[in-house]
XYZ file of C-alpha atoms in Angstrom:
667
model
C 0.000 0.000 0.000
C 2.756 2.426 0.958
C 4.612 1.612 -2.248
C 1.527 2.473 -4.263
C 1.151 5.780 -2.407
C 4.788 6.618 -3.102
C 4.318 5.788 -6.777
C 1.330 8.102 -6.953
C 3.257 10.845 -5.172
C 6.168 10.750 -7.593
C 3.805 10.810 -10.546
C 3.071 14.411 -9.624
C 5.359 17.156 -10.957
C 8.437 17.909 -8.895
C 7.691 21.000 -6.848
C 11.166 22.561 -6.925
C 13.889 22.595 -9.533
C 16.970 24.709 -10.278
C 19.056 24.632 -13.447
C 22.778 25.348 -13.407
C 23.010 29.005 -12.451
C 26.640 29.991 -12.876
C 27.110 28.109 -16.148
C 23.998 29.723 -17.604
C 25.055 33.276 -16.772
C 28.702 32.677 -17.706
C 27.575 31.779 -21.259
C 25.389 34.921 -21.369
C 22.255 32.846 -21.059
C 18.925 33.941 -19.585
C 18.135 32.615 -16.110
C 14.709 33.102 -14.534
C 13.243 32.113 -11.183
C 9.563 32.132 -10.317
C 6.450 30.242 -9.241
C 3.708 28.776 -11.416
C 0.134 27.705 -10.898
C -1.030 24.560 -12.671
C -4.486 24.023 -14.139
C -6.033 21.222 -16.219
C -7.808 21.615 -19.530
C -10.630 19.330 -18.367
C -11.175 16.397 -15.980
C -7.718 15.360 -14.861
C -7.054 12.487 -12.462
C -3.500 13.523 -11.610
C -4.561 17.101 -10.871
C -7.261 15.810 -8.529
C -4.574 13.839 -6.704
C -2.509 17.010 -6.402
C -5.508 18.858 -4.989
C -6.069 16.131 -2.384
C -2.494 16.505 -1.181
C -2.785 20.291 -1.139
C -6.009 20.059 0.897
C -3.919 19.024 3.920
C -2.351 22.468 4.070
C -1.091 21.956 7.621
C 1.410 19.240 6.650
C 1.822 19.373 2.870
C 2.960 21.818 0.239
C 0.530 23.113 -2.350
C 1.206 20.617 -5.143
C -0.736 22.647 -7.695
C 2.069 25.219 -7.655
C 5.564 24.699 -9.041
C 8.712 26.661 -8.289
C 11.377 26.809 -10.965
C 14.746 28.332 -11.659
C 15.554 27.686 -15.312
C 18.145 28.625 -17.880
C 15.486 29.328 -20.488
C 18.006 30.199 -23.198
C 19.335 26.645 -23.020
C 16.164 24.726 -22.176
C 13.728 26.502 -24.540
C 15.861 28.119 -27.200
C 13.137 27.629 -29.795
C 10.735 29.846 -27.814
C 13.080 32.847 -27.631
C 11.548 36.238 -28.539
C 12.474 37.307 -32.047
C 12.943 41.032 -31.376
C 14.933 43.127 -28.911
C 12.553 45.668 -27.322
C 13.327 48.337 -24.719
C 14.319 47.606 -21.137
C 10.779 47.406 -19.710
C 9.476 45.438 -22.662
C 12.625 43.318 -22.529
C 11.854 42.182 -18.973
C 8.254 41.404 -19.939
C 9.480 39.417 -22.949
C 11.842 37.395 -20.774
C 9.025 36.655 -18.298
C 6.797 35.544 -21.173
C 9.615 33.339 -22.481
C 10.008 31.811 -19.012
C 6.269 31.130 -18.741
C 6.109 29.581 -22.198
C 9.061 27.337 -21.408
C 7.542 25.923 -18.230
C 4.108 25.660 -19.826
C 5.513 23.620 -22.716
C 7.233 21.270 -20.285
C 4.151 20.666 -18.115
C 1.871 20.278 -21.123
C 4.131 17.654 -22.683
C 4.733 15.737 -19.460
C 1.450 16.102 -17.566
C -1.075 17.778 -19.883
C -1.299 20.673 -17.410
C -0.955 24.330 -18.285
C 1.266 26.632 -16.226
C 0.646 30.268 -15.354
C 3.406 32.446 -13.938
C 1.966 34.071 -10.811
C 5.183 35.297 -9.174
C 8.377 36.245 -10.992
C 11.424 36.653 -8.784
C 13.816 37.773 -11.520
C 15.038 37.217 -15.056
C 18.592 38.174 -15.925
C 20.847 37.747 -18.940
C 24.534 37.125 -18.357
C 26.555 37.996 -15.294
C 25.468 41.179 -13.550
C 28.175 43.714 -12.736
C 27.863 45.066 -9.180
C 26.912 48.694 -8.741
C 29.245 51.230 -7.170
C 29.207 51.823 -3.440
C 26.196 53.764 -2.220
C 26.307 56.535 0.373
C 24.820 54.154 2.910
C 27.553 51.585 2.307
C 30.289 54.189 2.497
C 28.861 55.507 5.760
C 28.808 52.030 7.303
C 32.389 51.389 6.204
C 33.416 54.714 7.762
C 31.605 53.836 10.973
C 33.446 50.498 11.194
C 36.776 52.257 10.600
C 36.067 54.784 13.377
C 34.960 51.992 15.701
C 38.154 50.033 15.121
C 40.217 53.170 15.658
C 38.469 53.818 18.990
C 39.142 50.233 20.057
C 42.816 50.560 19.086
C 43.336 53.866 20.911
C 41.464 52.709 23.991
C 43.415 49.445 24.082
C 46.750 51.306 23.878
C 45.690 53.575 26.746
C 44.610 50.599 28.808
C 47.966 48.903 28.309
C 50.129 51.974 28.908
C 48.421 54.110 31.590
C 49.118 53.538 35.260
C 46.389 52.320 37.599
C 46.157 55.756 39.193
C 45.695 57.463 35.817
C 43.044 54.964 34.786
C 40.794 55.924 37.705
C 40.054 59.311 36.229
C 39.795 58.187 32.611
C 37.377 55.283 32.740
C 35.393 56.737 29.835
C 38.491 56.730 27.624
C 39.070 53.044 28.390
C 35.538 51.966 27.518
C 36.534 50.580 24.110
C 39.583 48.710 25.404
C 39.569 45.138 24.083
C 41.326 43.718 27.201
C 38.888 45.574 29.439
C 35.868 44.301 27.502
C 37.331 40.797 27.576
C 37.561 40.967 31.358
C 33.950 42.122 31.515
C 32.924 39.255 29.260
C 34.580 36.680 31.520
C 33.567 38.279 34.821
C 31.615 35.883 37.070
C 27.914 36.661 37.428
C 26.725 38.206 40.695
C 25.699 35.717 43.386
C 22.959 35.912 46.007
C 22.674 33.916 49.207
C 18.864 33.889 49.052
C 18.212 33.232 45.351
C 20.162 30.800 43.193
C 20.146 32.217 39.652
C 23.071 30.209 38.297
C 20.801 28.118 36.055
C 19.677 31.203 34.134
C 22.917 31.436 32.129
C 22.816 27.808 31.060
C 19.124 28.076 30.258
C 19.774 31.118 28.081
C 22.399 29.248 26.030
C 20.248 26.111 25.764
C 17.238 28.098 24.560
C 19.419 29.918 22.036
C 20.592 26.576 20.642
C 16.955 25.469 20.318
C 16.147 28.659 18.426
C 19.110 28.153 16.095
C 18.250 24.560 15.158
C 14.630 25.533 14.547
C 15.733 28.386 12.305
C 18.112 26.078 10.407
C 15.124 23.940 9.438
C 12.939 27.002 8.885
C 15.341 28.591 6.409
C 15.763 25.323 4.492
C 11.977 25.128 4.159
C 12.060 28.711 2.928
C 14.151 27.734 -0.099
C 13.954 24.897 -2.669
C 13.740 21.342 -1.277
C 15.031 18.318 -3.156
C 12.528 15.746 -1.844
C 9.292 17.136 -0.448
C 7.929 13.641 0.162
C 10.321 12.976 3.019
C 9.615 16.372 4.550
C 5.848 15.859 4.462
C 6.088 12.340 5.871
C 8.145 13.424 8.892
C 6.039 16.503 9.610
C 3.918 14.581 12.160
C 6.786 12.681 13.774
C 7.182 13.526 17.457
C 10.729 14.847 17.106
C 9.761 16.895 14.045
C 6.858 18.458 15.945
C 9.210 19.161 18.852
C 11.542 20.999 16.493
C 8.828 22.923 14.639
C 7.097 23.897 17.878
C 10.319 24.705 19.724
C 9.835 28.421 19.144
C 7.753 28.267 22.318
C 11.072 28.485 24.179
C 11.044 32.193 23.332
C 8.572 32.461 26.207
C 11.448 31.550 28.528
C 13.293 34.683 27.389
C 10.244 36.817 28.171
C 9.886 35.109 31.561
C 13.523 35.614 32.509
C 13.475 39.241 31.378
C 10.427 40.218 33.442
C 11.492 38.043 36.395
C 14.951 39.605 36.669
C 13.456 43.090 36.374
C 10.910 42.492 39.144
C 13.414 40.534 41.251
C 15.845 43.458 41.297
C 13.169 45.945 42.326
C 11.675 43.622 44.930
C 15.115 43.147 46.434
C 15.272 46.910 46.924
C 11.864 46.773 48.620
C 13.030 44.036 51.000
C 16.027 46.171 51.929
C 13.703 49.070 52.716
C 15.029 51.349 49.970
C 12.944 54.171 48.558
C 12.292 53.918 44.809
C 11.083 57.120 43.070
C 8.635 55.894 40.454
C 9.234 58.295 37.575
C 13.016 58.391 37.891
C 13.243 54.618 38.296
C 11.128 54.042 35.217
C 13.179 56.295 32.944
C 16.557 55.199 34.331
C 15.661 51.527 33.957
C 14.358 51.935 30.421
C 17.419 53.953 29.378
C 19.682 51.239 30.764
C 17.713 48.636 28.827
C 17.896 50.582 25.581
C 21.663 51.079 25.960
C 22.049 47.377 26.698
C 20.216 46.270 23.533
C 20.434 49.035 20.943
C 24.110 49.370 19.880
C 24.638 45.822 18.598
C 21.077 45.670 17.301
C 21.350 48.858 15.270
C 24.768 47.909 13.874
C 23.427 44.589 12.565
C 20.366 46.293 11.055
C 22.640 48.843 9.381
C 24.811 46.074 7.955
C 21.718 44.277 6.633
C 20.526 47.470 4.954
C 23.907 48.199 3.370
C 26.514 45.483 2.751
C 24.549 42.258 3.155
C 23.474 42.081 -0.477
C 27.155 42.004 -1.548
C 27.983 38.975 0.635
C 27.312 36.329 -2.040
C 25.315 35.230 -5.061
C 23.281 32.313 -6.307
C 19.956 31.400 -7.897
C 18.105 32.072 -4.614
C 20.108 35.140 -3.594
C 17.683 37.660 -5.065
C 14.445 36.296 -3.534
C 16.009 35.459 -0.156
C 18.639 38.148 0.480
C 18.143 41.099 -1.846
C 14.391 41.194 -1.201
C 15.018 41.346 2.552
C 17.728 43.980 2.118
C 15.246 46.204 0.293
C 12.802 45.819 3.180
C 15.530 46.729 5.679
C 16.330 49.853 3.686
C 12.697 50.964 3.781
C 11.716 50.125 7.395
C 14.992 50.589 9.278
C 13.435 53.385 11.313
C 10.879 51.002 12.816
C 13.782 49.061 14.330
C 15.191 52.233 15.891
C 11.820 52.816 17.578
C 11.324 49.130 18.485
C 8.111 49.035 16.464
C 9.146 46.667 13.687
C 6.796 43.969 15.008
C 3.798 46.315 14.729
C 4.483 48.823 11.934
C 4.604 47.205 8.465
C 4.343 43.859 10.247
C 4.055 41.873 7.011
C 7.445 43.132 5.808
C 10.159 41.122 7.531
C 13.654 42.572 7.985
C 15.780 40.279 10.154
C 12.683 38.388 11.212
C 14.196 37.262 14.530
C 14.331 40.873 15.734
C 10.576 40.848 16.348
C 11.552 39.444 19.736
C 13.675 42.496 20.594
C 10.787 44.842 19.818
C 8.248 42.764 21.730
C 10.652 42.330 24.641
C 11.277 46.079 24.866
C 7.542 46.767 24.815
C 6.786 44.114 27.446
C 9.771 45.222 29.515
C 8.243 48.678 29.815
C 4.861 47.164 30.692
C 6.430 44.867 33.302
C 8.284 47.807 34.825
C 5.072 49.838 35.088
C 3.214 46.929 36.703
C 5.998 46.280 39.188
C 6.138 49.936 40.219
C 2.340 50.131 40.419
C 2.231 47.065 42.678
C 5.180 48.279 44.751
C 3.232 48.655 48.001
C 1.140 45.521 47.438
C 2.684 42.339 48.727
C 0.153 39.532 48.696
C -2.248 41.557 46.604
C 0.249 41.699 43.727
C 0.013 37.938 43.215
C -3.784 38.098 42.895
C -3.645 41.074 40.544
C -1.055 39.413 38.279
C -3.010 36.133 38.272
C -6.152 38.000 37.230
C -4.269 39.820 34.468
C -2.833 36.519 33.235
C -6.271 34.912 33.141
C -7.687 37.959 31.376
C -4.950 37.913 28.723
C -5.638 34.227 28.034
C -9.352 34.914 27.637
C -8.644 37.853 25.327
C -6.292 35.771 23.168
C -8.890 33.017 22.910
C -11.536 35.516 21.836
C -9.267 37.023 19.182
C -8.137 33.610 17.945
C -11.704 32.366 17.659
C -13.026 35.529 16.007
C -10.195 35.901 13.486
C -9.619 32.144 13.001
C -6.054 32.280 14.255
C -4.010 29.102 14.630
C -1.409 27.826 17.128
C 2.333 27.805 16.549
C 2.727 24.412 14.863
C -0.062 25.088 12.365
C 1.304 28.571 11.720
C 4.654 27.040 10.733
C 3.045 25.097 7.867
C 5.126 24.711 4.683
C 3.420 27.246 2.430
C 3.233 29.843 5.205
C 6.967 29.510 5.834
C 7.693 29.887 2.115
C 5.927 33.259 2.041
C 7.527 34.383 5.352
C 4.035 34.565 6.915
C 3.075 37.506 4.703
C -0.516 36.219 4.509
C -0.631 34.677 7.987
C -2.468 36.867 10.550
C -1.587 34.462 13.369
C 2.061 35.456 13.086
C 1.318 39.149 13.495
C -1.342 38.847 16.202
C -0.204 35.883 18.299
C 3.453 35.298 17.555
C 5.304 38.587 17.221
C 2.966 41.075 18.865
C 3.337 42.114 22.516
C -0.247 40.994 23.125
C 0.499 37.411 22.090
C 3.504 37.257 24.416
C 1.958 38.973 27.437
C 1.398 35.604 29.204
C 5.146 34.916 29.261
C 5.960 38.343 30.704
C 3.167 38.111 33.293
C 4.340 34.625 34.253
C 7.813 36.038 34.955
C 6.372 38.812 37.131
C 4.164 36.342 38.953
C 7.153 34.070 39.544
C 9.195 36.946 41.008
C 6.424 38.080 43.381
C 5.691 34.507 44.451
C 9.391 33.878 45.073
C 9.730 36.968 47.263
C 6.515 36.128 49.088
C 8.047 32.759 49.966
C 11.239 34.475 51.107
C 9.293 36.888 53.309
C 7.348 33.978 54.790
C 10.565 31.972 55.258
C 9.097 28.996 53.402
C 11.748 26.625 52.034
C 10.149 24.705 49.176
C 13.008 22.234 48.893
C 11.854 20.661 52.173
C 8.628 19.418 50.583
C 8.853 16.153 48.719
C 5.846 16.896 46.492
C 7.457 20.103 45.276
C 10.810 18.451 44.611
C 9.093 15.893 42.397
C 7.026 18.598 40.713
C 10.063 20.798 39.999
C 12.137 17.955 38.533
C 9.304 16.495 36.445
C 8.260 19.917 35.103
C 11.317 19.972 32.847
C 10.220 16.787 31.071
C 6.566 17.820 31.037
C 7.361 21.164 29.411
C 9.354 19.402 26.662
C 6.526 16.900 26.223
C 4.026 19.744 25.895
C 6.067 21.367 23.131
C 6.283 18.077 21.201
C 2.813 16.622 21.792
C 0.468 19.613 22.007
C -0.077 19.698 18.194
C -1.516 16.166 18.451
C -4.512 17.606 20.292
C -5.773 19.052 17.003
C -5.458 15.839 14.977
C -4.371 15.667 11.363
C -5.412 18.023 8.632
C -7.111 21.386 9.019
C -7.881 22.071 12.716
C -11.309 22.952 14.025
C -12.023 26.562 14.820
C -12.615 26.134 18.551
C -9.766 23.692 19.135
C -7.289 25.845 17.236
C -8.343 28.959 19.190
C -8.080 27.144 22.523
C -4.608 25.778 21.811
C -3.446 29.120 20.405
C -4.460 30.836 23.647
C -3.241 28.148 26.062
C -0.030 26.734 24.567
C 2.183 29.569 25.836
C 0.696 29.899 29.364
C 0.807 26.130 29.954
C 4.423 25.959 28.792
C 5.288 28.980 30.950
C 3.637 27.333 33.967
C 5.807 24.213 33.813
C 8.944 26.268 33.137
C 8.077 28.511 36.089
C 7.754 25.516 38.422
C 11.145 24.223 37.257
C 12.771 27.644 37.726
C 11.246 28.016 41.172
C 12.758 24.669 42.111
C 16.179 25.684 40.779
C 16.085 28.966 42.719
C 15.147 27.136 45.920
C 17.915 24.564 45.651
C 15.967 21.514 44.472
C 18.655 19.088 43.213
C 18.265 17.751 39.668
C 20.602 16.631 36.868
C 19.383 19.287 34.456
C 19.693 21.947 37.174
C 23.282 20.956 37.878
C 24.038 21.000 34.164
C 22.561 24.471 33.654
C 24.287 25.825 36.783
C 27.784 25.175 35.437
C 29.902 28.322 35.756
C 31.187 27.951 32.195
C 27.848 29.070 30.740
C 28.453 32.695 31.772
C 30.460 33.734 28.725
C 28.134 31.931 26.317
C 25.109 33.554 27.943
C 26.600 37.016 27.370
C 27.274 36.153 23.718
C 23.767 34.756 23.149
C 22.409 38.192 22.294
C 24.906 38.596 19.464
C 24.226 35.023 18.318
C 20.516 35.855 18.171
C 21.234 38.805 15.891
C 23.732 37.070 13.615
C 22.686 33.436 13.219
C 19.878 34.081 10.738
C 21.847 36.375 8.373
C 24.730 33.889 8.407
C 22.569 30.834 7.807
C 20.379 32.553 5.242
C 23.435 33.637 3.268
C 24.717 30.057 3.175
C 21.360 28.702 2.017
C 20.794 31.436 -0.578
C 24.209 30.785 -2.144
C 23.491 27.104 -2.831
C 23.273 26.111 -6.460
C 20.737 23.265 -6.163
C 17.807 22.225 -3.965
C 18.750 20.713 -0.615
C 17.287 18.032 1.587
C 15.642 18.605 4.964
C 15.372 15.633 7.301
C 16.626 14.506 10.699
C 20.180 14.050 9.464
C 20.433 17.288 7.530
C 20.138 19.422 10.663
C 23.314 17.970 12.162
C 25.391 16.486 9.324
C 27.374 17.991 6.506
C 25.233 19.904 4.083
C 27.419 18.778 1.223
C 26.812 15.118 1.981
C 23.060 15.352 2.353
C 22.756 17.821 -0.504
C 24.512 15.413 -2.860
C 22.580 12.386 -1.602
C 19.225 14.114 -1.876
C 19.855 15.384 -5.385
C 21.218 12.091 -6.606
C 18.223 10.192 -5.227
C 15.459 12.667 -6.016
C 13.363 11.964 -9.118
C 14.089 14.171 -12.113
C 11.365 15.740 -14.201
C 10.252 13.539 -17.071
C 11.357 16.076 -19.629
C 15.031 15.794 -18.611
C 17.398 14.486 -21.238
C 20.500 12.408 -20.471
C 22.695 15.467 -21.040
C 20.646 17.495 -18.581
C 20.757 14.599 -16.141
C 24.552 14.609 -16.381
C 24.666 18.360 -15.758
C 22.356 17.964 -12.782
C 24.703 15.423 -11.213
C 27.643 17.759 -11.841
C 25.904 20.370 -9.726
C 25.297 17.706 -7.075
C 28.975 16.781 -7.106
C 29.882 20.441 -6.643
C 27.604 20.670 -3.617
C 29.256 17.600 -2.187
C 32.409 19.638 -1.666
C 30.591 22.149 0.539
C 31.580 21.200 4.089
C 29.310 23.329 6.258
C 27.800 21.975 9.444
C 24.139 22.948 9.547
C 23.260 23.177 13.182
C 26.583 22.988 14.984
C 28.256 24.972 12.230
C 25.733 27.814 12.298
C 25.714 27.876 16.107
C 29.513 27.885 16.324
C 29.974 30.547 13.641
C 27.212 32.673 15.203
C 28.822 32.643 18.635
C 32.240 33.310 17.134
C 30.867 36.247 15.151
C 29.111 37.485 18.292
C 32.498 37.777 20.036
C 33.840 40.801 18.061
C 30.362 42.320 18.121
C 30.382 42.109 21.925
C 33.974 43.299 22.339
C 33.735 46.222 19.916
C 30.114 47.369 20.207
C 27.974 45.901 22.985
C 30.340 45.928 25.972
C 32.045 49.262 25.090
C 28.650 50.977 24.973
C 27.738 49.599 28.389
C 31.124 50.483 29.884
C 30.943 54.010 28.437
C 27.444 54.502 29.868
C 28.571 53.341 33.318
C 31.651 55.566 33.227
C 29.668 58.661 32.208
C 26.971 57.892 34.783
C 29.596 57.579 37.534
C 31.196 60.834 36.387
C 27.825 62.581 36.497
C 27.069 61.233 39.976
C 30.433 62.460 41.260
C 29.805 65.865 39.726
C 26.366 66.080 41.377
C 27.799 64.937 44.701
C 30.480 67.617 44.596
C 27.983 70.329 43.659
C 25.673 69.250 46.502
C 28.527 69.166 48.995
C 29.943 72.597 48.035
C 27.112 74.785 49.502
C 27.068 72.629 52.615
C 30.777 73.216 53.224
C 30.411 76.968 52.627
C 27.565 77.193 55.095
C 29.641 75.489 57.778
C 32.507 77.937 57.274
C 30.132 80.925 57.481
C 28.664 79.664 60.728
C 32.155 79.378 62.156
């Protein structure tokens, strides 16, 4: 039975195909990339089969649409336009040539007509790069100035005496040795709250995000064998990987928890906290912590990124995103890129930074508003959490929004969620992530309530078991929660319920595990995450978050043939699996033996590419995050601290001067 199903599947047209790109352009050929919609001339059994597969839009690609990158001058020379019109007409003629070429192929092989519904590009011969723009020159000048500052500051740090350094801390802010010492400095410790596991958890969550994005980007491009991808979509490990973006809620929880924990510590010490000044000082510190590295990466994406490579998928994957970055860069400066022009994605992972900044401000306001409430704060935050869940359910039911796993369906990923309202409303908006932030605040207030009551949770056996088992239960929830909806298109009510509850339930189990770690409940995973060596990696995780997607996307966009996505391809050499997938994937019926030979030549070329997908991207991302931290992130923080200390000393001296004068007058 399975063999018959496989035979039927491979009778359908291959969804993705790329001709030899570099050879075509080197011979001044015409290369076009685009997507086509198939339609029958009458009753068509094969087309009905394709429609049945496409009906399961949660797990399968739309098999009535083909995606092609063809050297039309070689494949369909007989259909070439006879005249040479102007530039605009020339592009239209090339697009018509491309459409006629694919239509002839599908008509001969499947008796199906093809209509070009999205043209990525058509180009003839190799394209000469344009001269440097003002934006690119400005970024290059900025990098040169930055390196000069680092060099001067490093020389001062190595040559000045310790006494001279005390009065020139601002001049040493860009010192590489000084930033290196800050990077390796041990995290602060507390006798009441054990936060050592937070660093390890931050690195572990970042690795989960990276492996999910490795698979996400591969789905975003051309796949060699869609059958294997669709078959493994419902496997438990595949659902765990696709749904692993829920771990982003841990970042929101830790951010709001640490914010509230710091303020509540001040309350326990009896310190006075002026509301307005505390709010603005805290938000300024947060902006200085996040903005420098963030803005530098956005500037690079809007300037030099498009020059970092080439390939048949470079224009639709890289150049299209660069154009978006050049038009909406200002939304990143205001931390509104997840709300303003939400369908246009520039560095898609940075939605988290915008949402985190927005929720950080909200969490700060709530913490200051509940400053005088001790037990009442827990009830207020619980009510707000329940209200946010109810609101999300109402929105999901009214607008037919879907949970995370369904949102990450193949066709939605291919279009970067441009037509998916669930991504904008539930995934990247502050409203959709409010439960994670509220869970962090609730955890902080509950923790301090236990400290005030002198309740030691580690003494209770039921809590020790709950804290240890919550780690496994949270992972099980990520992997198995999509099974609650069954196969195929989900029901409206079930999809709305899971969309509203999947994040709060995950946050609940994570919160129980974190509460156990903070209260000293022994567990293997807690000991692993509490290792002191995670500190440096945790500080570099922010840079890895910014850089891993541009790095991985550049590698994928530069590939010359479709690649395979399966369990092995996430952790093995891309060259090996790329060659194996291409060699084993069925070729279109219209391929000749010469074209088959050329196809295998491309496969052999890919075999020589020795890039590790997951471990390679993670390693390169953390390595690239090191100079970003040493030259941008840490210097900005050190400069802010030095200037703040200088300002405080100046204010202290000005306040002390009248006091001293008054004493002398009295004498």
